[in-house]
Tab-separated table of C-alpha atoms and ligand atoms in Angstrom:
chain	number	residue	atom	x	y	z
A	1	MET	CA	13.850	-28.987	-51.851
A	2	GLU	CA	14.937	-26.151	-49.642
A	3	LEU	CA	16.616	-27.003	-46.398
A	4	VAL	CA	14.890	-25.224	-43.523
A	5	ARG	CA	16.602	-25.225	-40.181
A	6	ALA	CA	15.898	-23.777	-36.771
A	7	ARG	CA	18.981	-23.939	-34.646
A	8	SER	CA	19.774	-22.784	-31.179
A	9	GLY	CA	21.540	-19.500	-30.615
A	10	PRO	CA	22.303	-17.209	-27.704
A	11	VAL	CA	19.368	-15.918	-25.693
A	12	SER	CA	18.964	-12.258	-26.605
A	13	LYS	CA	17.168	-9.799	-24.408
A	14	SER	CA	16.288	-7.501	-27.292
A	15	THR	CA	12.624	-7.039	-28.096
A	16	VAL	CA	11.880	-8.284	-31.599
A	17	THR	CA	8.832	-9.781	-33.216
A	18	GLY	CA	7.767	-13.425	-33.345
A	19	GLY	CA	4.617	-13.126	-35.462
A	20	THR	CA	2.220	-10.300	-34.766
A	21	ALA	CA	2.947	-9.845	-31.069
A	22	THR	CA	6.261	-8.802	-29.591
A	23	SER	CA	8.030	-10.317	-26.639
A	24	TRP	CA	10.612	-8.854	-24.322
A	25	ALA	CA	12.124	-12.350	-24.256
A	26	GLY	CA	13.931	-11.916	-27.554
A	27	VAL	CA	12.189	-14.121	-30.089
A	28	ALA	CA	13.600	-13.773	-33.592
A	29	ALA	CA	11.086	-12.839	-36.288
A	30	GLY	CA	9.741	-15.950	-37.975
A	31	HIS	CA	11.017	-18.268	-35.243
A	32	PRO	CA	8.859	-21.433	-35.141
A	33	PHE	CA	8.763	-21.124	-31.333
A	34	GLY	CA	7.410	-17.580	-31.427
A	35	ILE	CA	4.905	-16.019	-29.085
A	36	HIS	CA	1.981	-17.778	-30.849
A	37	THR	CA	3.460	-21.263	-30.379
A	38	LEU	CA	4.311	-21.767	-26.683
A	39	PRO	CA	4.614	-25.583	-26.496
A	40	TYR	CA	5.104	-27.405	-23.193
A	41	GLY	CA	7.855	-29.845	-22.304
A	42	VAL	CA	9.887	-31.184	-19.397
A	43	PHE	CA	13.585	-30.461	-18.965
A	44	THR	CA	16.585	-30.571	-16.680
A	45	ASP	CA	19.840	-28.626	-16.763
A	46	ALA	CA	22.934	-28.237	-14.637
A	47	ALA	CA	21.073	-26.086	-12.119
A	48	ARG	CA	17.869	-28.101	-12.152
A	49	GLU	CA	18.424	-31.772	-11.369
A	50	GLN	CA	14.728	-32.309	-10.707
A	51	PRO	CA	12.715	-32.186	-13.956
A	52	ARG	CA	10.836	-28.934	-14.536
A	53	VAL	CA	7.935	-28.094	-16.798
A	54	GLY	CA	9.125	-25.651	-19.445
A	55	VAL	CA	7.685	-23.578	-22.260
A	56	ALA	CA	9.714	-23.014	-25.437
A	57	VAL	CA	10.181	-19.323	-26.287
A	58	GLY	CA	12.475	-18.777	-29.229
A	59	ASP	CA	15.797	-20.395	-28.407
A	60	ALA	CA	15.045	-20.387	-24.693
A	61	ILE	CA	12.914	-22.362	-22.261
A	62	LEU	CA	10.854	-20.629	-19.609
A	63	ASP	CA	10.998	-22.589	-16.347
A	64	LEU	CA	7.233	-22.769	-15.852
A	65	THR	CA	7.551	-24.650	-12.577
A	66	ALA	CA	9.399	-21.677	-11.091
A	67	ALA	CA	7.300	-19.085	-12.935
A	68	ALA	CA	4.064	-20.587	-11.646
A	69	ALA	CA	5.407	-20.523	-8.088
A	70	ALA	CA	6.000	-16.781	-8.478
A	71	LEU	CA	3.068	-15.672	-10.603
A	72	LEU	CA	0.431	-18.408	-10.697
A	73	PRO	CA	0.363	-19.960	-7.237
A	74	GLU	CA	-3.186	-21.297	-7.678
A	75	HIS	CA	-1.861	-23.568	-10.442
A	76	PHE	CA	1.598	-24.333	-9.061
A	77	ALA	CA	0.560	-27.877	-8.127
A	78	LEU	CA	0.055	-28.638	-11.829
A	79	PHE	CA	3.718	-27.987	-12.589
A	80	GLY	CA	5.499	-29.159	-9.469
A	81	SER	CA	5.951	-32.833	-10.325
A	82	GLY	CA	8.299	-32.559	-13.300
A	83	SER	CA	5.693	-33.946	-15.689
A	84	LEU	CA	2.820	-32.565	-17.729
A	85	ASP	CA	0.478	-35.229	-16.306
A	86	ALA	CA	-1.365	-33.028	-13.790
A	87	PHE	CA	-1.681	-30.160	-16.247
A	88	LEU	CA	-3.028	-32.506	-18.938
A	89	ALA	CA	-5.652	-33.809	-16.499
A	90	ALA	CA	-6.728	-30.301	-15.465
A	91	GLY	CA	-8.913	-29.751	-18.530
A	92	ARG	CA	-9.528	-27.167	-21.199
A	93	ARG	CA	-10.460	-24.207	-19.002
A	94	THR	CA	-7.161	-24.505	-17.180
A	95	TRP	CA	-5.210	-25.086	-20.416
A	96	THR	CA	-6.669	-21.891	-21.859
A	97	ALA	CA	-6.100	-19.885	-18.667
A	98	VAL	CA	-2.442	-20.913	-18.402
A	99	ARG	CA	-1.795	-20.140	-22.061
A	100	ALA	CA	-3.387	-16.719	-21.632
A	101	ALA	CA	-1.171	-16.091	-18.606
A	102	LEU	CA	1.950	-17.155	-20.526
A	103	THR	CA	1.070	-14.835	-23.399
A	104	GLU	CA	0.608	-11.935	-20.995
A	105	TRP	CA	3.840	-12.659	-19.113
A	106	LEU	CA	5.906	-12.886	-22.287
A	107	THR	CA	4.452	-9.860	-24.083
A	108	GLU	CA	4.177	-7.339	-21.246
A	109	GLY	CA	7.481	-5.820	-20.224
A	110	ARG	CA	6.496	-5.507	-16.558
A	111	TYR	CA	7.083	-9.255	-16.157
A	112	ALA	CA	10.616	-9.170	-17.568
A	113	ASN	CA	12.377	-8.647	-14.240
A	114	VAL	CA	10.666	-11.655	-12.649
A	115	LEU	CA	10.872	-13.990	-15.622
A	116	SER	CA	14.208	-13.147	-17.264
A	117	PRO	CA	16.149	-15.173	-14.678
A	118	LEU	CA	13.857	-18.127	-15.417
A	119	LEU	CA	14.762	-18.299	-19.129
A	120	VAL	CA	17.182	-21.124	-19.855
A	121	PRO	CA	19.033	-21.426	-23.181
A	122	ALA	CA	17.527	-24.474	-24.881
A	123	ALA	CA	21.012	-25.525	-25.969
A	124	VAL	CA	22.015	-26.362	-22.380
A	125	ALA	CA	18.795	-28.164	-21.414
A	126	THR	CA	18.110	-31.892	-21.565
A	127	MET	CA	14.574	-32.688	-22.645
A	128	ARG	CA	12.678	-35.497	-20.897
A	129	LEU	CA	9.634	-37.563	-21.804
A	130	PRO	CA	6.989	-34.872	-21.240
A	131	PHE	CA	4.118	-36.999	-19.929
A	132	THR	CA	3.345	-40.529	-18.818
A	133	VAL	CA	2.078	-42.351	-21.878
A	134	ALA	CA	-1.061	-44.234	-20.815
A	135	ASP	CA	-2.286	-46.128	-23.887
A	136	TYR	CA	-0.747	-45.783	-27.320
A	137	VAL	CA	-2.911	-46.324	-30.388
A	138	ASP	CA	-1.558	-45.954	-33.890
A	139	PHE	CA	-3.905	-45.321	-36.799
A	140	TYR	CA	-3.501	-45.785	-40.547
A	141	SER	CA	-5.402	-42.757	-41.769
A	142	CYS	CA	-3.474	-41.526	-44.802
A	143	GLU	CA	-5.006	-42.768	-48.046
A	144	GLN	CA	-1.833	-42.164	-50.059
A	145	HIS	CA	0.291	-44.137	-47.572
A	146	ALA	CA	-2.207	-46.995	-47.336
A	147	THR	CA	-2.409	-47.098	-51.139
A	148	ASN	CA	1.374	-47.065	-51.546
A	149	VAL	CA	1.795	-49.887	-49.022
A	150	GLY	CA	-0.960	-51.925	-50.652
A	151	GLN	CA	0.595	-51.531	-54.090
A	152	ILE	CA	4.080	-52.424	-52.820
A	153	LEU	CA	3.227	-55.387	-50.593
A	154	ARG	CA	0.046	-56.770	-52.177
A	155	PRO	CA	0.250	-55.865	-55.881
A	156	ASP	CA	-2.228	-58.599	-56.833
A	157	GLN	CA	-4.973	-57.195	-54.592
A	158	PRO	CA	-6.921	-53.917	-54.360
A	159	ALA	CA	-4.617	-51.297	-52.819
A	160	LEU	CA	-7.066	-50.426	-50.025
A	161	PRO	CA	-8.884	-53.020	-47.888
A	162	VAL	CA	-12.661	-52.923	-48.312
A	163	ASN	CA	-13.184	-51.398	-44.846
A	164	TRP	CA	-10.624	-48.605	-45.216
A	165	ARG	CA	-12.970	-45.779	-46.262
A	166	HIS	CA	-15.563	-46.803	-43.656
A	167	LEU	CA	-13.472	-46.551	-40.486
A	168	PRO	CA	-10.121	-45.202	-39.239
A	169	ALA	CA	-8.122	-48.436	-38.973
A	170	GLY	CA	-5.721	-48.672	-36.038
A	171	TYR	CA	-4.040	-50.973	-33.540
A	172	HIS	CA	-3.000	-50.788	-29.908
A	173	GLY	CA	0.743	-50.239	-29.588
A	174	ARG	CA	3.115	-50.450	-26.644
A	175	ALA	CA	2.993	-47.369	-24.394
A	176	GLY	CA	5.989	-48.452	-22.312
A	177	THR	CA	8.426	-48.163	-25.213
A	178	VAL	CA	7.505	-44.611	-26.223
A	179	VAL	CA	10.716	-42.606	-25.792
A	180	VAL	CA	11.636	-38.952	-26.077
A	181	SER	CA	13.554	-37.528	-29.023
A	182	GLY	CA	17.278	-38.196	-28.811
A	183	THR	CA	16.942	-41.630	-27.216
A	184	PRO	CA	19.135	-44.137	-29.126
A	185	ILE	CA	17.178	-46.735	-31.078
A	186	CYS	CA	18.574	-50.243	-30.891
A	187	ARG	CA	18.148	-52.315	-34.040
A	188	PRO	CA	15.608	-54.969	-32.996
A	189	PRO	CA	16.142	-58.687	-33.447
A	190	GLY	CA	13.251	-60.885	-34.410
A	191	GLN	CA	11.857	-63.711	-36.472
A	192	ARG	CA	11.735	-63.313	-40.206
A	193	ARG	CA	11.313	-65.509	-43.196
A	194	LEU	CA	13.955	-65.567	-45.907
A	195	PRO	CA	13.019	-65.801	-49.599
A	196	ASP	CA	13.925	-69.512	-49.611
A	197	GLY	CA	11.403	-70.159	-46.832
A	198	THR	CA	13.938	-70.504	-44.012
A	199	VAL	CA	12.785	-68.898	-40.740
A	200	ILE	CA	15.536	-67.234	-38.718
A	201	PHE	CA	15.944	-65.046	-35.630
A	202	ALA	CA	18.314	-62.186	-36.389
A	203	PRO	CA	18.665	-58.395	-36.227
A	204	SER	CA	16.209	-56.709	-38.581
A	205	SER	CA	17.682	-55.886	-41.975
A	206	ALA	CA	14.740	-53.679	-42.957
A	207	LEU	CA	14.540	-51.034	-40.236
A	208	ASP	CA	12.381	-48.080	-41.249
A	209	PHE	CA	10.897	-44.845	-39.929
A	210	GLU	CA	7.312	-43.592	-40.158
A	211	ALA	CA	6.643	-39.835	-40.022
A	212	GLU	CA	3.489	-39.201	-38.005
A	213	VAL	CA	1.676	-36.639	-35.879
A	214	GLY	CA	0.595	-37.606	-32.354
A	215	PHE	CA	-2.425	-36.431	-30.372
A	216	VAL	CA	-2.170	-36.275	-26.596
A	217	VAL	CA	-5.269	-36.867	-24.468
A	218	GLY	CA	-5.686	-34.632	-21.442
A	219	THR	CA	-9.163	-35.045	-20.005
A	220	PRO	CA	-10.243	-38.645	-19.420
A	221	SER	CA	-13.644	-39.912	-20.551
A	222	VAL	CA	-16.179	-42.140	-18.831
A	223	SER	CA	-16.463	-45.814	-19.706
A	224	GLY	CA	-19.529	-46.485	-21.811
A	225	ARG	CA	-19.776	-42.908	-23.099
A	226	PRO	CA	-18.295	-42.454	-26.571
A	227	VAL	CA	-16.649	-39.102	-27.285
A	228	PRO	CA	-18.448	-37.406	-30.197
A	229	LEU	CA	-16.650	-35.483	-32.920
A	230	THR	CA	-17.548	-32.258	-31.118
A	231	GLY	CA	-15.835	-33.482	-27.942
A	232	PHE	CA	-12.368	-33.632	-29.463
A	233	ALA	CA	-11.083	-30.319	-28.079
A	234	ASP	CA	-12.528	-31.084	-24.631
A	235	HIS	CA	-10.385	-34.202	-24.351
A	236	VAL	CA	-7.305	-33.664	-26.495
A	237	PHE	CA	-4.733	-31.230	-25.134
A	238	GLY	CA	-2.325	-31.003	-28.024
A	239	ILE	CA	-0.043	-32.602	-30.554
A	240	CYS	CA	3.510	-33.833	-30.942
A	241	LEU	CA	5.656	-35.460	-33.604
A	242	ILE	CA	6.069	-39.240	-33.777
A	243	ASN	CA	8.575	-41.526	-35.437
A	244	ASP	CA	6.956	-44.970	-35.432
A	245	TRP	CA	10.096	-47.085	-35.976
A	246	SER	CA	9.196	-50.202	-37.931
A	247	ALA	CA	11.097	-53.419	-38.714
A	248	ARG	CA	9.564	-54.339	-42.054
A	249	ASP	CA	10.970	-57.871	-42.217
A	250	ILE	CA	9.726	-58.774	-38.728
A	251	GLN	CA	6.395	-57.080	-39.490
A	252	ALA	CA	5.911	-58.907	-42.801
A	253	TRP	CA	6.301	-62.336	-41.178
A	254	GLU	CA	4.271	-61.758	-38.005
A	255	TYR	CA	1.386	-59.491	-39.034
A	256	LEU	CA	-1.082	-62.145	-40.193
A	257	PRO	CA	-3.688	-62.582	-38.781
A	258	LEU	CA	-3.555	-60.050	-35.925
A	259	GLY	CA	-1.552	-57.103	-37.256
A	260	PRO	CA	1.519	-55.192	-36.005
A	261	PHE	CA	3.328	-56.603	-32.966
A	262	LEU	CA	7.088	-56.928	-32.335
A	263	GLY	CA	8.010	-55.228	-35.602
A	264	LYS	CA	6.639	-52.015	-34.078
A	265	SER	CA	6.737	-52.364	-30.297
A	266	PHE	CA	10.495	-52.048	-29.713
A	267	ALA	CA	10.482	-48.213	-29.815
A	268	THR	CA	8.372	-45.189	-30.736
A	269	SER	CA	9.986	-41.749	-30.535
A	270	ILE	CA	8.087	-38.540	-29.771
A	271	SER	CA	9.130	-34.894	-29.856
A	272	PRO	CA	9.826	-33.307	-26.448
A	273	TRP	CA	7.384	-30.440	-27.036
A	274	VAL	CA	3.605	-30.832	-26.859
A	275	LEU	CA	1.902	-28.087	-28.823
A	276	PRO	CA	-1.522	-27.079	-27.475
A	277	LEU	CA	-4.474	-27.269	-29.862
A	278	ASP	CA	-5.004	-23.573	-29.101
A	279	ALA	CA	-1.879	-22.823	-31.159
A	280	LEU	CA	-3.384	-24.437	-34.254
A	281	ALA	CA	-6.432	-22.214	-34.808
A	282	SER	CA	-4.951	-20.801	-38.032
A	283	ALA	CA	-3.969	-24.243	-39.306
A	284	ARG	CA	-7.419	-25.820	-39.489
A	285	VAL	CA	-8.400	-26.815	-43.018
A	286	PRO	CA	-11.167	-28.911	-44.564
A	287	PRO	CA	-10.205	-32.577	-44.885
A	288	PRO	CA	-10.473	-34.245	-48.298
A	289	PRO	CA	-13.906	-35.368	-49.480
A	290	ARG	CA	-14.956	-38.803	-48.176
A	291	ASP	CA	-16.674	-41.385	-50.332
A	292	PRO	CA	-18.704	-43.173	-49.109
A	293	ARG	CA	-20.127	-40.757	-46.581
A	294	PRO	CA	-19.068	-41.999	-43.123
A	295	LEU	CA	-21.594	-43.361	-40.641
A	296	PRO	CA	-23.184	-40.615	-38.494
A	297	TYR	CA	-20.719	-40.891	-35.576
A	298	LEU	CA	-17.844	-40.255	-38.027
A	299	ASP	CA	-19.609	-37.778	-40.322
A	300	ASP	CA	-17.967	-34.377	-39.779
A	301	THR	CA	-19.769	-32.521	-42.548
A	302	ARG	CA	-21.972	-30.727	-39.980
A	303	THR	CA	-19.157	-29.900	-37.556
A	304	GLU	CA	-16.035	-27.795	-37.916
A	305	PRO	CA	-13.686	-30.573	-39.000
A	306	TRP	CA	-10.172	-31.096	-37.688
A	307	GLY	CA	-8.084	-31.151	-40.832
A	308	LEU	CA	-4.737	-29.508	-40.020
A	309	ASP	CA	-2.282	-27.832	-42.396
A	310	ILE	CA	0.919	-29.237	-40.922
A	311	THR	CA	3.962	-29.880	-43.085
A	312	LEU	CA	6.512	-32.413	-41.915
A	313	GLU	CA	10.126	-32.636	-43.030
A	314	VAL	CA	12.120	-35.848	-42.772
A	315	ARG	CA	15.915	-35.902	-42.843
A	316	LEU	CA	18.146	-38.960	-43.008
A	317	ASN	CA	21.646	-38.010	-41.828
A	318	ASP	CA	20.749	-34.372	-42.581
A	319	HIS	CA	19.639	-35.140	-46.160
A	320	LEU	CA	16.085	-33.894	-46.668
A	321	VAL	CA	14.241	-36.955	-48.013
A	322	SER	CA	10.562	-36.042	-47.698
A	323	ARG	CA	8.056	-33.273	-46.908
A	324	PRO	CA	4.827	-35.111	-45.992
A	325	PRO	CA	1.695	-32.902	-45.913
A	326	PHE	CA	-0.690	-33.644	-43.032
A	327	ALA	CA	-3.541	-31.614	-44.576
A	328	GLY	CA	-4.386	-34.480	-46.936
A	329	MET	CA	-5.126	-37.046	-44.207
A	330	TYR	CA	-8.356	-38.883	-45.001
A	331	TRP	CA	-9.437	-39.376	-41.376
A	332	THR	CA	-9.024	-36.474	-38.931
A	333	PRO	CA	-7.869	-36.894	-35.324
A	334	ALA	CA	-11.409	-36.059	-34.158
A	335	GLN	CA	-12.727	-38.975	-36.210
A	336	GLN	CA	-9.978	-41.206	-34.836
A	337	LEU	CA	-10.956	-40.282	-31.273
A	338	ALA	CA	-14.668	-40.798	-31.985
A	339	HIS	CA	-13.938	-44.215	-33.470
A	340	LEU	CA	-11.560	-45.198	-30.659
A	341	THR	CA	-14.296	-44.556	-28.068
A	342	SER	CA	-17.290	-45.647	-30.164
A	343	ASN	CA	-17.461	-49.023	-28.400
A	344	GLY	CA	-17.525	-47.373	-24.975
A	345	ALA	CA	-13.792	-47.653	-24.287
A	346	CYS	CA	-12.745	-44.767	-22.067
A	347	LEU	CA	-9.815	-42.390	-22.433
A	348	ARG	CA	-7.085	-41.859	-19.879
A	349	THR	CA	-4.883	-38.841	-19.335
A	350	GLY	CA	-1.728	-39.413	-21.369
A	351	ASP	CA	-3.292	-41.548	-24.081
A	352	LEU	CA	-1.305	-41.058	-27.267
A	353	LEU	CA	-2.946	-41.365	-30.695
A	354	GLY	CA	-0.671	-41.693	-33.713
A	355	SER	CA	-2.082	-40.435	-36.995
A	356	GLY	CA	-0.498	-43.125	-39.120
A	357	THR	CA	2.287	-42.473	-41.597
A	358	VAL	CA	1.777	-39.209	-43.474
A	359	SER	CA	2.421	-39.354	-47.221
A	360	GLY	CA	1.515	-36.950	-50.014
A	361	SER	CA	0.886	-37.692	-53.677
A	362	ALA	CA	4.419	-36.869	-54.871
A	363	PRO	CA	7.325	-39.276	-54.259
A	364	ASP	CA	9.213	-36.613	-52.294
A	365	GLN	CA	6.254	-36.467	-49.886
A	366	TRP	CA	6.287	-40.113	-48.804
A	367	GLY	CA	6.688	-40.721	-45.092
A	368	SER	CA	8.616	-44.016	-44.903
A	369	LEU	CA	11.569	-45.728	-46.562
A	370	LEU	CA	9.265	-48.595	-47.508
A	371	GLU	CA	7.612	-46.133	-49.875
A	372	LEU	CA	10.651	-43.990	-50.770
A	373	SER	CA	12.722	-47.041	-51.788
A	374	ARG	CA	9.738	-49.054	-53.049
A	375	ASN	CA	10.593	-51.791	-50.541
A	376	GLY	CA	14.243	-51.748	-51.539
A	377	SER	CA	13.740	-52.004	-55.298
A	378	SER	CA	14.609	-48.327	-55.844
A	379	PRO	CA	17.170	-47.247	-53.193
A	380	LEU	CA	17.619	-43.589	-52.345
A	381	THR	CA	20.896	-42.092	-53.560
A	382	PHE	CA	22.347	-39.095	-51.715
A	383	THR	CA	24.601	-36.326	-52.941
A	384	ASP	CA	27.566	-37.914	-51.164
A	385	GLY	CA	27.022	-41.145	-53.106
A	386	ALA	CA	25.529	-43.110	-50.210
A	387	THR	CA	22.458	-45.223	-50.911
A	388	ARG	CA	19.713	-46.516	-48.623
A	389	SER	CA	16.854	-48.954	-48.945
A	390	PHE	CA	16.413	-49.170	-45.167
A	391	LEU	CA	18.280	-47.734	-42.189
A	392	ALA	CA	21.927	-48.587	-41.468
A	393	ASP	CA	23.518	-48.580	-38.013
A	394	GLY	CA	24.519	-45.020	-37.183
A	395	ASP	CA	21.806	-43.466	-39.335
A	396	GLU	CA	19.906	-40.615	-37.746
A	397	ILE	CA	16.340	-39.665	-38.617
A	398	SER	CA	14.977	-36.204	-37.872
A	399	ILE	CA	11.337	-35.240	-38.340
A	400	THR	CA	10.295	-31.604	-37.932
A	401	GLY	CA	6.915	-29.959	-38.391
A	402	THR	CA	5.437	-26.513	-38.958
A	403	ALA	CA	1.966	-25.042	-39.370
A	404	PRO	CA	0.652	-21.595	-40.273
A	405	GLY	CA	0.003	-19.271	-37.356
A	406	PRO	CA	-1.860	-15.964	-37.063
A	407	ALA	CA	-0.839	-13.054	-39.341
A	408	GLY	CA	1.745	-14.967	-41.293
A	409	SER	CA	3.585	-16.393	-38.302
A	410	ILE	CA	4.962	-19.930	-38.194
A	411	ILE	CA	3.955	-22.451	-35.560
A	412	GLY	CA	6.668	-25.015	-34.910
A	413	LEU	CA	6.268	-28.524	-33.559
A	414	GLY	CA	9.981	-28.887	-32.936
A	415	GLU	CA	11.760	-32.087	-33.808
A	416	VAL	CA	11.808	-35.793	-33.102
A	417	ARG	CA	15.256	-37.248	-33.659
A	418	GLY	CA	16.693	-40.714	-33.185
A	419	GLN	CA	19.853	-42.578	-34.149
A	420	VAL	CA	19.998	-46.276	-34.951
A	421	HIS	CA	22.471	-48.286	-32.902
A	422	ALA	CA	23.711	-51.797	-33.596
A	423	LEU	CA	22.241	-54.564	-31.490
A	424	VAL	CA	24.684	-55.278	-28.654
A	425	ASN	CA	26.052	-58.829	-28.745
A	426	ALA	CA	24.354	-59.451	-32.084
B	501	CA	CA1	2.589	-46.210	-37.884
């Protein structure tokens, strides 16, 4: 595998290309945060103690809170609170209008004098949780992952449950423990059952990551009115990266009969940048064929489906361990949203939908250590001689993502990173 890195550098004022369009803001050619990406986040720095809304441009962040005050006063209220919440709630027409304004500001040289002072080097900024997470739902929509897990944990049973190809399975997670990239992850304690049948309460010895893509709801929906497949882009603002930290030993003991609980709820990390759906127009691909044909509310054969050609990369202590391909996901995010609301449950601004672990068909495309180490029976061995079945204290997991953009450009999702810390007083 080839190591691909995007690292911060000095903010240049030279005009170079970032895809097809050029920006006076100095975006290096091929930069994943080029002029076609423009993700939104929330940041502080030494000069800005109050959180600001920012837009990533190359290795810099445009202070959108200040830029809107100068150039977009009619929308300043959306960016004045140090959160994306108001902007998310504003709806698709506003999302499109603001993105169009950003593109104009950053590509037309007449805005350089006003906006240059509002560009902050990303290296000196601290990224914050970008929005208030309302509800968090995590799906299980990758057939390869579900098959791998079934084969590893239930080898005497069919790999997929009988309902799996009929509906996007999911569970309600814990919104209050969603944290931004860089937040330390404390090894969770919990109940588990030892091979001899003894039940103990102890720090997890099988801490894992799950590489996922998240979908962020902007526009709420009305109770009792399901959101159809065609309503996806009206309600979902954009996407982020997710690491759904998982304690496999706690999970294995507690999950029957009601599913994931404390083995998942201790922490979920998300990337600081939320990429608007508008940036993914060139990444849409047909999803895999579905058999049996889904029920009408999930049947996307007569709509433009929401398969997305996103490639993730997972690194454990800077060793590249997996490149999961999102394009192969069996259920699309539009189908997940349609299913989530099919019983009349309404959406709230800030709802976060996790795709489920993304795994491809090859072993170097699997999105969890449970799969990569075959539940510990085949530990990973690194070039420095270290081995891992599950995560050790001090281990750091990084998940990055990219998608194709217009005219050969690259659309970056940034990174979600987290380091495992020992349980204090364990
Ligand atoms: Ca998950």
